Coordinates of C-alpha atoms and ligand atoms in Angstrom, one line a residue:
X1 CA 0.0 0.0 0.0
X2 CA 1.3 3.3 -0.9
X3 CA 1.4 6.7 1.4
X4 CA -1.1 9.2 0.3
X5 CA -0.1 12.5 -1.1
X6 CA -2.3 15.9 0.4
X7 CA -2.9 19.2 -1.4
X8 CA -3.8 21.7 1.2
X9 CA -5.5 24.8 -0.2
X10 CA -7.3 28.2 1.1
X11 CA -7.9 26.6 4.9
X12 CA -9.1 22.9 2.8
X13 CA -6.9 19.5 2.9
X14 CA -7.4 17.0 0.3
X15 CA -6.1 13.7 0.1
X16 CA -4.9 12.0 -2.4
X17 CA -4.3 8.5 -4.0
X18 CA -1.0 7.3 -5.2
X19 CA -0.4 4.8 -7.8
X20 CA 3.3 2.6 -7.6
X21 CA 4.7 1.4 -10.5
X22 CA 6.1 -2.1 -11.3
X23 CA 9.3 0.2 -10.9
X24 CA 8.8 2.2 -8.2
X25 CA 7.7 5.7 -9.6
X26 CA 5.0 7.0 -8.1
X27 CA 2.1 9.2 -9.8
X28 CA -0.2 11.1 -7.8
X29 CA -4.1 10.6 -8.9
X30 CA -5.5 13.6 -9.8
X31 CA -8.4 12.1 -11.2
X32 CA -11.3 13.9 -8.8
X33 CA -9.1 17.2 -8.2
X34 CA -11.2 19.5 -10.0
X35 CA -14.9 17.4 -8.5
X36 CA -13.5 18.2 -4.8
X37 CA -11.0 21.2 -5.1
X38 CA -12.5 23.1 -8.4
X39 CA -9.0 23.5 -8.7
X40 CA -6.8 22.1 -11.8
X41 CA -2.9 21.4 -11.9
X42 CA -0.9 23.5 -14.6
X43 CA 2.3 21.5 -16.3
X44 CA 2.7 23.4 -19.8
X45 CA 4.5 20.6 -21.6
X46 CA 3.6 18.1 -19.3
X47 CA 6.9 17.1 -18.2
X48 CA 5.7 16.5 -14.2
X49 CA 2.3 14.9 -16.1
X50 CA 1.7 11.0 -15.9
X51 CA -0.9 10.8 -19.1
X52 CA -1.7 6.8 -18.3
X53 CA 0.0 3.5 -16.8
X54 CA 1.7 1.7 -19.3
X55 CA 3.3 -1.9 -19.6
X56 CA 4.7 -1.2 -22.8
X57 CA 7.9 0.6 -22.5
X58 CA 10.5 1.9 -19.1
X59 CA 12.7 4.4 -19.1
X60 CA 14.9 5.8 -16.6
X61 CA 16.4 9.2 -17.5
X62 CA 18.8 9.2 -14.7
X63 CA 20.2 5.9 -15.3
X64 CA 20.1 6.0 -19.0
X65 CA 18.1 2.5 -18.8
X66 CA 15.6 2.2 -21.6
X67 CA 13.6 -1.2 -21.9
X68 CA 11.2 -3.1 -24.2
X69 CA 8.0 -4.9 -22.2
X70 CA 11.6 -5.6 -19.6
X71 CA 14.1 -6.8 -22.4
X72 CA 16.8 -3.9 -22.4
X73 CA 17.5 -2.5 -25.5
X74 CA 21.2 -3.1 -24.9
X75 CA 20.1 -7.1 -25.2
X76 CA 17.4 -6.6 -27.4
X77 CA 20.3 -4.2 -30.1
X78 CA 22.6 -6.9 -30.0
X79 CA 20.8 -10.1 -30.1
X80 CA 16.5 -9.0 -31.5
X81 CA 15.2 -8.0 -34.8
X82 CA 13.0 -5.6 -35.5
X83 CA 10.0 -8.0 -36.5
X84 CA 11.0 -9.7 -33.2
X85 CA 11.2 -6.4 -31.4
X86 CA 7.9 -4.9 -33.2
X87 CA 6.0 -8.8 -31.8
X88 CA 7.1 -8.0 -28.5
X89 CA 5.9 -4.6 -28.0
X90 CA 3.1 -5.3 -30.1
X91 CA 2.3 -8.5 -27.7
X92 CA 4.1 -8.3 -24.8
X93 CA 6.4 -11.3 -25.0
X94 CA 9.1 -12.4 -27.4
X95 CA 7.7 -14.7 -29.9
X96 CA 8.5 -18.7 -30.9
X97 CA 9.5 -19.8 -34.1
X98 CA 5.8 -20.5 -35.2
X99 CA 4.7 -17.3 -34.1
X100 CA 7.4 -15.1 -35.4
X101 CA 6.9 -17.1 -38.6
X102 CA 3.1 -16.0 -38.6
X103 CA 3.7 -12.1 -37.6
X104 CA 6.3 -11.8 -40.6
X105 CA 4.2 -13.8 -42.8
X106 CA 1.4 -11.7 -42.2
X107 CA 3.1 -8.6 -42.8
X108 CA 5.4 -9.7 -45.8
X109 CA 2.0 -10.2 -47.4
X110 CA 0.4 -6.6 -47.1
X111 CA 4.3 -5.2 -48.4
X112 CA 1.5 -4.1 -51.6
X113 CA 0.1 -0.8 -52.2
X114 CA -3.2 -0.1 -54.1
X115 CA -2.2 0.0 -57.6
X116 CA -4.7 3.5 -57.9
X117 CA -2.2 4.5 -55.0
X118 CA -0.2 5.3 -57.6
X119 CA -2.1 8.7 -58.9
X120 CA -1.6 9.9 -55.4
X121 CA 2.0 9.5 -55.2
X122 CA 1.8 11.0 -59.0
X123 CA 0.0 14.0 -57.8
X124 CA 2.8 15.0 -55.5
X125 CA 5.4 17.5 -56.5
X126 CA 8.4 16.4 -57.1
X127 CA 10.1 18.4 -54.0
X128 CA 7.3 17.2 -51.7
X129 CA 8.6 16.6 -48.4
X130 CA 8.4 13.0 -47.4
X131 CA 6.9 13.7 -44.2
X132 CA 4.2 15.5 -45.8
X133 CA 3.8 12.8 -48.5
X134 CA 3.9 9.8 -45.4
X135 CA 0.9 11.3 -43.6
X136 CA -1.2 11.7 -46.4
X137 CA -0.7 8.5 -47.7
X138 CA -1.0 6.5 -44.4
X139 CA -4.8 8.5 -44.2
X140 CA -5.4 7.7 -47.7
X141 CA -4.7 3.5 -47.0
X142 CA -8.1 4.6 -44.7
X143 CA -9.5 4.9 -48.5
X144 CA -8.5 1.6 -49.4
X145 CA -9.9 -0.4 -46.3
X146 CA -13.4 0.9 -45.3
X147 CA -14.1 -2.1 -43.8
X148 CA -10.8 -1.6 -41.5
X149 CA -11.6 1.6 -39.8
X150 CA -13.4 0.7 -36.6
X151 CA -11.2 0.9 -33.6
X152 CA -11.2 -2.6 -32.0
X153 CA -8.0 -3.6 -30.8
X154 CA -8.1 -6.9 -30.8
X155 CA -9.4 -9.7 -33.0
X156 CA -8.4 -10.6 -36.4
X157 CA -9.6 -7.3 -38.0
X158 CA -7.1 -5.3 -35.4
X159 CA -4.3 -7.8 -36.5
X160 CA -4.6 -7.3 -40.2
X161 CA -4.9 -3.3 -39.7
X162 CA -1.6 -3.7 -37.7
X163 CA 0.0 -5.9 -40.7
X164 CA -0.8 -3.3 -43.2
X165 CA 0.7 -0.6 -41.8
X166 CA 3.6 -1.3 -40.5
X167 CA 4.2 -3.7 -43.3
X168 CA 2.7 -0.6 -45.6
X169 CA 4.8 2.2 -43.9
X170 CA 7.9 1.2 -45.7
X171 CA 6.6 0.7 -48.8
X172 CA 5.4 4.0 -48.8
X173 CA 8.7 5.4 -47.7
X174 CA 10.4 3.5 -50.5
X175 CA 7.4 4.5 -53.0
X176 CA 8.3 8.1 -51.7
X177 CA 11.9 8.4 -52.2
X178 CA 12.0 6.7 -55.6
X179 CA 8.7 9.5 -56.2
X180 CA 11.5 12.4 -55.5
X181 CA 14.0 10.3 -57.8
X182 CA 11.0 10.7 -60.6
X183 CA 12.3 6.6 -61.0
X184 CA 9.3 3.7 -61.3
X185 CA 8.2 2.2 -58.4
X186 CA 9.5 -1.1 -56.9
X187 CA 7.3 -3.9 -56.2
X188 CA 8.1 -5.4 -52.8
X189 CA 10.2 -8.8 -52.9
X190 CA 8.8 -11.2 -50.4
X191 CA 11.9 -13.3 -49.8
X192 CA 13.4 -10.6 -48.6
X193 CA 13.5 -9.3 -44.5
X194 CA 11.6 -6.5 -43.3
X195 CA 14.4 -4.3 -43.8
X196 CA 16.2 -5.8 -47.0
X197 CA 13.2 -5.5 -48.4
X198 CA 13.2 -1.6 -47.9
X199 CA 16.6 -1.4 -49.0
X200 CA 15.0 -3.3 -52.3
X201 CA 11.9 -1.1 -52.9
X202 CA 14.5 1.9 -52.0
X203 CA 17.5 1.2 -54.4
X204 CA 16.4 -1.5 -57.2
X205 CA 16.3 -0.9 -60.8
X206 CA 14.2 -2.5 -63.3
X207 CA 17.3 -4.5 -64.5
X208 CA 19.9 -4.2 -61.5
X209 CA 18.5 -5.6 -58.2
X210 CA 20.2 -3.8 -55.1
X211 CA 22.9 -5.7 -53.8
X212 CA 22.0 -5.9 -49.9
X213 CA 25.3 -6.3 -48.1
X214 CA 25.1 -7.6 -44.9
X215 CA 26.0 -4.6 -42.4
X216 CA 23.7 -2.8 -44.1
X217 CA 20.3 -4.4 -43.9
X218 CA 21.6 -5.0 -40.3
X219 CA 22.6 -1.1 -39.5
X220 CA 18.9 -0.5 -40.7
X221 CA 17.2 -2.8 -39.0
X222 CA 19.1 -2.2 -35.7
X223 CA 18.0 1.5 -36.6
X224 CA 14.3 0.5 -36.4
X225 CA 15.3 -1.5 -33.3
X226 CA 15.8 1.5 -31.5
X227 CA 13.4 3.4 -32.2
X228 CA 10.7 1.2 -31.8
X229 CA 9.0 2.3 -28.9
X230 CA 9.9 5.4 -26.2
X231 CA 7.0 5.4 -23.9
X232 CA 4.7 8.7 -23.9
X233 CA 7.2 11.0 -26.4
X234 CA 5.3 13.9 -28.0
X235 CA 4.4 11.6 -31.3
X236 CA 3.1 9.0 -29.4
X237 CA 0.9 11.1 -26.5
X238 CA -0.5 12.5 -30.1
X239 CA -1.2 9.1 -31.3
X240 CA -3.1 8.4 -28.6
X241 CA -4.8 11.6 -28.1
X242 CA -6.2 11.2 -31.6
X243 CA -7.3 7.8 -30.7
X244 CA -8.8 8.8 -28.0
X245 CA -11.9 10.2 -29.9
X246 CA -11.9 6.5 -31.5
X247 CA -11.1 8.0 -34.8
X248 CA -9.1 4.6 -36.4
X249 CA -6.1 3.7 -36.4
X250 CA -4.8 4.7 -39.8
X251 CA -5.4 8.2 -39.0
X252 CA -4.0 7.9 -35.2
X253 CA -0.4 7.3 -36.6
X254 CA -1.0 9.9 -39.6
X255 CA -1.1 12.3 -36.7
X256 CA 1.7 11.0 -35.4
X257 CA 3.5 11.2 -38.5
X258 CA 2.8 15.0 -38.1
X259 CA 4.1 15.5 -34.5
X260 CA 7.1 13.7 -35.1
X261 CA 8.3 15.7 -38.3
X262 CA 9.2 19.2 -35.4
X263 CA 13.1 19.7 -35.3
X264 CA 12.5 19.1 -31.6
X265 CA 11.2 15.6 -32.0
X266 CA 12.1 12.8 -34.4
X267 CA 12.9 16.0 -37.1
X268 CA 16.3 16.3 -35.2
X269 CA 18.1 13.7 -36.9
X270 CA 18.2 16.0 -40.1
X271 CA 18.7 18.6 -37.9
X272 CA 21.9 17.0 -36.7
X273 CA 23.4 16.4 -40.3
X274 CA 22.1 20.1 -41.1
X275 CA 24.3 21.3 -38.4
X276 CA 27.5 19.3 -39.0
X277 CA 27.4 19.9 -42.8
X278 CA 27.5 23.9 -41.9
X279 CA 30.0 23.2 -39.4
X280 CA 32.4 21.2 -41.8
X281 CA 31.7 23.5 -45.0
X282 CA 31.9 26.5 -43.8
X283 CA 35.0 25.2 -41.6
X284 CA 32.9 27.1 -38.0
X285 CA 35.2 26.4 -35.0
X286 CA 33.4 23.5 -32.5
X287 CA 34.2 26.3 -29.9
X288 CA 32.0 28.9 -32.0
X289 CA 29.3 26.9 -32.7
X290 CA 29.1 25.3 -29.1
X291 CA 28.9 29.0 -27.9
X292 CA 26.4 30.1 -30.2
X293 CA 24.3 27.5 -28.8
X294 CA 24.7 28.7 -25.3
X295 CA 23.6 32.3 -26.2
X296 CA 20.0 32.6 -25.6
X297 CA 20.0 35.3 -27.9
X298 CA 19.7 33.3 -30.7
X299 CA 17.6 29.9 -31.7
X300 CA 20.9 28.0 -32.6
X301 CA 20.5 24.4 -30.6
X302 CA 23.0 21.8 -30.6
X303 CA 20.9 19.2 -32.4
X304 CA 20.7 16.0 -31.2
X305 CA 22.3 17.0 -27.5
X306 CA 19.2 17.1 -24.9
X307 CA 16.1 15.0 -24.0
X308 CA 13.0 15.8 -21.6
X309 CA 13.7 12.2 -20.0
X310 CA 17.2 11.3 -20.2
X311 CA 19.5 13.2 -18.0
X312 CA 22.6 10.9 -18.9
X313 CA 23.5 9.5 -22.4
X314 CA 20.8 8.1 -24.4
X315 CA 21.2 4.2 -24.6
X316 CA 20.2 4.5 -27.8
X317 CA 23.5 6.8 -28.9
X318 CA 25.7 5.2 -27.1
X319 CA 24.7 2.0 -29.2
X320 CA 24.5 3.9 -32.5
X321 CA 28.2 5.1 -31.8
X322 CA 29.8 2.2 -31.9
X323 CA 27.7 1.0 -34.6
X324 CA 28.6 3.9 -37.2
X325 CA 31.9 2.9 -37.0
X326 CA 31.3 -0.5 -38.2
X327 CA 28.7 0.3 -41.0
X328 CA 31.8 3.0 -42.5
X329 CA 34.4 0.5 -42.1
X330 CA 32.1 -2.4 -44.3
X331 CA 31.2 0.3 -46.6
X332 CA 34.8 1.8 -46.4
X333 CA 33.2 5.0 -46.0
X334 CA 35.5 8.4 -43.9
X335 CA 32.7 10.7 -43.3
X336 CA 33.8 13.9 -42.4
X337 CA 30.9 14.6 -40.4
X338 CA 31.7 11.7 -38.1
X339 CA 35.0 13.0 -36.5
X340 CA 33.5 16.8 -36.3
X341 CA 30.2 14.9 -34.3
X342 CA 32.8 12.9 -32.1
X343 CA 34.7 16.1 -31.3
X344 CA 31.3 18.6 -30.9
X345 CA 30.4 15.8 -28.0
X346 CA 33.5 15.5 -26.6
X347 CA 33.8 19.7 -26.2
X348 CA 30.1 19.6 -24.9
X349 CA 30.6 17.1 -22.7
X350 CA 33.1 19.3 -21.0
X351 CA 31.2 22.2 -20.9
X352 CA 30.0 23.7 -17.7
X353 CA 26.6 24.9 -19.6
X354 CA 25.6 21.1 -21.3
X355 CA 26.8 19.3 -18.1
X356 CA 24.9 21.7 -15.6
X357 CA 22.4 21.0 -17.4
X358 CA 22.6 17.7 -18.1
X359 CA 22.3 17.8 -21.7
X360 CA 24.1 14.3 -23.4
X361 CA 23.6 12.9 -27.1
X362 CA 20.2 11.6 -27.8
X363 CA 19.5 8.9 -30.1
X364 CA 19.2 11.3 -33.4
X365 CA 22.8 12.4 -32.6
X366 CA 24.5 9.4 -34.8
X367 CA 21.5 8.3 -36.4
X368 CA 22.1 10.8 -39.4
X369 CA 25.5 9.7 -40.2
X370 CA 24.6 6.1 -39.9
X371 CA 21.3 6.8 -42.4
X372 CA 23.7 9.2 -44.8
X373 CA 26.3 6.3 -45.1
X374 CA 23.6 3.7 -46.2
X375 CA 22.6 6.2 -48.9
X376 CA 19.4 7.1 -47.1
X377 CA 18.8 10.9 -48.2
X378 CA 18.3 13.6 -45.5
X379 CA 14.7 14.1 -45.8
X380 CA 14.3 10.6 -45.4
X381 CA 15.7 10.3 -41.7
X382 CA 12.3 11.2 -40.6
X383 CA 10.5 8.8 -42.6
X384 CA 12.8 6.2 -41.0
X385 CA 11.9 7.5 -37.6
X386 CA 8.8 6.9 -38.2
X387 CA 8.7 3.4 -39.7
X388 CA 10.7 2.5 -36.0
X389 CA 8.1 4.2 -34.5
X390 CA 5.1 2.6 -36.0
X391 CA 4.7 -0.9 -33.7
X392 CA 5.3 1.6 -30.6
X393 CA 2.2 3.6 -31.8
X394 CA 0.0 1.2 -32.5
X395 CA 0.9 -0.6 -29.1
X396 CA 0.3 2.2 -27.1
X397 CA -3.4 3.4 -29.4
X398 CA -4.0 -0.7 -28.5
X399 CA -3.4 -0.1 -24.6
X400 CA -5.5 3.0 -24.3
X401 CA -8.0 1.4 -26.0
X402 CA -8.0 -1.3 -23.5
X403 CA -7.9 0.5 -20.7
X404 CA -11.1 1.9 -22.2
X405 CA -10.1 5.5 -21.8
X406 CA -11.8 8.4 -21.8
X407 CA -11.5 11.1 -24.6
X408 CA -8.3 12.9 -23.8
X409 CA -9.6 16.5 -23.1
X410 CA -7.1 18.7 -20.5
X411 CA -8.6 21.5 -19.2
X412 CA -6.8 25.3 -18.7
X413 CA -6.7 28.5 -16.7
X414 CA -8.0 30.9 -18.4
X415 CA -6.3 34.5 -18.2
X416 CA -8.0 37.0 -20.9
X417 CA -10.3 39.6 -20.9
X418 CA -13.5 39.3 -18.3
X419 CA -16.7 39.6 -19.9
X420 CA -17.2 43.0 -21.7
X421 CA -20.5 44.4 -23.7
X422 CA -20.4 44.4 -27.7
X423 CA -19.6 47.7 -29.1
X424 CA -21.0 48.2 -32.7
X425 CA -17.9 49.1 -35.4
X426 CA -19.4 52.6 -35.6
X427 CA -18.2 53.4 -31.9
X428 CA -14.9 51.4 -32.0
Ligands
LIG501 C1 13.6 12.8 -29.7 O1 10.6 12.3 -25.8 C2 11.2 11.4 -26.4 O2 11.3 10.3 -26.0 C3 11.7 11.8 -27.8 C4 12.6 10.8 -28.5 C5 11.8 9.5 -28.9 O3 12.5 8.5 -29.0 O4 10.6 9.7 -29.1 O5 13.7 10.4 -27.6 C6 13.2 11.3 -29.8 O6 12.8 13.6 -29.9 C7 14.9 13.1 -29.1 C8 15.2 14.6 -29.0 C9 15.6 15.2 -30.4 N1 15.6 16.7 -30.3 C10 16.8 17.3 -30.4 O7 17.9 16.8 -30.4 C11 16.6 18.8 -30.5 C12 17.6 19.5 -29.5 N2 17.2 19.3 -28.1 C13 16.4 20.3 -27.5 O8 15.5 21.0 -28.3 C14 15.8 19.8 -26.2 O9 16.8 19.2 -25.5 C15 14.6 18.8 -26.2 C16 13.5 19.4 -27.0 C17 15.0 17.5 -26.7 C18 14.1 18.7 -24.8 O10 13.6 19.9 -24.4 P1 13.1 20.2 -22.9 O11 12.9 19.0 -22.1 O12 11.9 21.1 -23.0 O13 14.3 20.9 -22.3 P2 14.5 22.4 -22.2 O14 14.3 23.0 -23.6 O15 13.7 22.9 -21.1 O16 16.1 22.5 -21.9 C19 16.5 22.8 -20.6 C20 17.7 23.8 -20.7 C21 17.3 25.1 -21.4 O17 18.2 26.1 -21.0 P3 17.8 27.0 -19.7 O18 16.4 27.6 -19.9 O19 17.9 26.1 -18.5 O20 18.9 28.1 -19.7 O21 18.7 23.2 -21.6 C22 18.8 24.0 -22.8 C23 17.5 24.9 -22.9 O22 17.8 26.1 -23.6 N3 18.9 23.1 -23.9 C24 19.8 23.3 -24.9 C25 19.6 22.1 -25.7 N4 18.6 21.3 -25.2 C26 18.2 22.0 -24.1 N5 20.6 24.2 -25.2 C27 21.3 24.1 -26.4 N6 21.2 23.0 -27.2 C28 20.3 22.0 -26.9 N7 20.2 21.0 -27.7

């Protein structure tokens, strides 16, 4: 049983339930505040704001620990896929043989678009951006399954939703880039993994299948790995905000799509290559550029340095570190942009401002250089973040659903004008 927590207000004392996590945090139910106080709690941001118990992902910001349904990702890098991985969080324990057989099965076989699909991706622009371009066409698979957009989540309808899209997501991604390329489209090739089989769609010509080497498929699949799932992050509170109205779940993770593409979210991996590419041409000194993103007179950031939850290194850089270096070595690849990123974190890491306030490399830190050395282009890292992200937002739409949840509906203090009388435009 836990100790209750007391808001004492104006002469009044409430009490107040506390919830435990399987961890030990502690959240502080709110639930009849307003009923018994008329008061509300203010948290712009909401980073002191527990939005639901989840089973799905832990993190621990302090302790850099960041786990999968309990599997750390440190294990779950170095030994999972990300079919395995997606099963997992999708289900809540690592699947059999038989099973894993049945989940990619079931998703090699919806790797197919809608061959009227085709007039949409035709009707983009050719300098669309991708982001743009993956929302859109993740509503418009709503057009192409009718009979899909009811908002179980469970049963066999809920299972072949879930197939389609994240099967689906990185067709579109591929069907994107090749758009921008103004080259043919690339039927998916079943025999193929889940992420050779985005290489394929990405890079094939008509007459010259893409040669997947090795490191490769496995740098992108570890990619996915990693960004799988990161518990209530702004794309995935969005995700199930919009499903909390039980609009369906195609246009739950379009939203997503959307909240994801800010610089400050999953946008920061193109950020990040943005920033060392105006380092390294116009030759800026690390010094210079690390100072100009202390001066609060001026929006410059160091990209890919910060996070709302991790005050110590992201696990997720740390293992995209040491993975770069072996994806450049098998492509015998010296990016540039490598040693000024290993040198920009080693001068902020010894700088009074970034450590005061604890400020390490996230996970979009490396990500760019290990996506620019597979011959992913920069408006694609996004798209890539979000084809990680898909089995993490359609677990956690599935777990709010199932905790039957309310419609997501905060409430504010309002501070403008009190009521005042209509003046007619002749007397203003
Ligand atoms: C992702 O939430 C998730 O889980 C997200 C994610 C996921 O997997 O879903 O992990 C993916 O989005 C990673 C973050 C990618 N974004 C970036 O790399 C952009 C650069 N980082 C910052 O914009 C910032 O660190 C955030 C957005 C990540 C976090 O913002 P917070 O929690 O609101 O922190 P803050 O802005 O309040 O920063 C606290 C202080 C401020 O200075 P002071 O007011 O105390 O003087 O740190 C400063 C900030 O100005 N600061 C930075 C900085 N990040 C924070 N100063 C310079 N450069 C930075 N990168």
């Amino acid at each position: 049983m836990s100790e209750n927590a007391f808001i004492e207000y104006d002469g009044n004392k409430l009490e107040l339930e506390t919830m435990i996590g399987s961890e030990n945090e502690i959240g502080v139910d709110i639930t009849q505040l307003r009923a018994k106080t008329g008061m509300i709690t203010l948290d712009p941001g909401y980073g002191n704001t527990g939005s639901c118990a989840s089973d799905i992902t832990y993190i621990d910001g302090d302790k850099g620990i960041l786990r999968y349904r309990g599997y750390s990702i440190e294990e779950l890098a170095e030994k999972s896929t990300f079919m395995e991985c997606a099963f997992l969080i999708l289900k809540g324990h690592l699947p059999n043989h038989s099973e894993l057989a049945e989940f990619d099965q079931g998703i090699s076989e919806q790797a197919g678009l809608h061959y009227s699909m085709k007039n949409n991706f035709d009707g983009f622009p050719a300098n669309a951006p991708p982001m743009a371009i993956l929302s859109s066409m993740l509503n418009t698979l709503a057009c192409y399954n009718t009979e899909l957009l009811m908002t179980e989540h469970e049963g066999e309808a809920f299972e072949l939703v879930v197939s389609k899209i994240i099967s689906k997501v990185r067709t579109i991604a591929a069907w994107t880039y090749r758009t921008s390329q103004g080259r043919a489209y690339m039927p998916p090739n079943p025999n193929l993994s889940y992420s050779g089989n985005f290489l394929h769609m990405m890079f094939s010509q008509p007459f010259d299948e893409y040669k997947i080497i090795p490191e490769v498929e496995a740098a992108v699949d570890l990619f996915f790995v990693l960004h799988a799932d990161h518990e209530q992050n702004c794309s995935t509170s969005t995700v199930r905000m919009v499903g909390s109205s039980r609009a369906n779940l195609f246009s739950s993770v379009a939203a997503g799509v959307g909240a994801l593409w800010g610089p400050l979210h999953g946008g920061a991996n193109a950020a990040v290559i943005d920033m060392l590419e105006n380092i390294h041409s116009n030759g800026i000194k690390l010094s210079d550029y690390v100072d100009a993103a202390k001066d609060k007179n001026n929006d410059t950031k160091l990209m890919g340095f910060g996070h709302r939850v991790y005050k110590s290194f992201d696990p997720r850089a740390k293992i995209l570190k040491t993975h770069v270096d072996s994806v450049l070595e098998a492509l015998k690849i010296d990016d540039p942009l490598l040693n000024i990123a290993r040198e920009l974190e080693e001068v902020a890491l010894h700088d009074e401002y970034f450590v005061s306030r604890n400020l390490y490399p996230n996970v979009d830190f490396y990500s760019g250089i290990l996506l620019k050395a597979i011959g992913i282009p920069v408006d694609m890292f996004t798209v890539m973040f979000a084809i990680g992200r898909m089995p993490g937002w359609i677990s956690n739409w599935r777990e709010m659903l199932s905790h039957n949840q309310r419609i997501c509906r905060p409430r504010q203090v309002y501070t403008g004008e009190n009521l005042r009388p209509y003046v007619s435009i002749s007397d203003r």
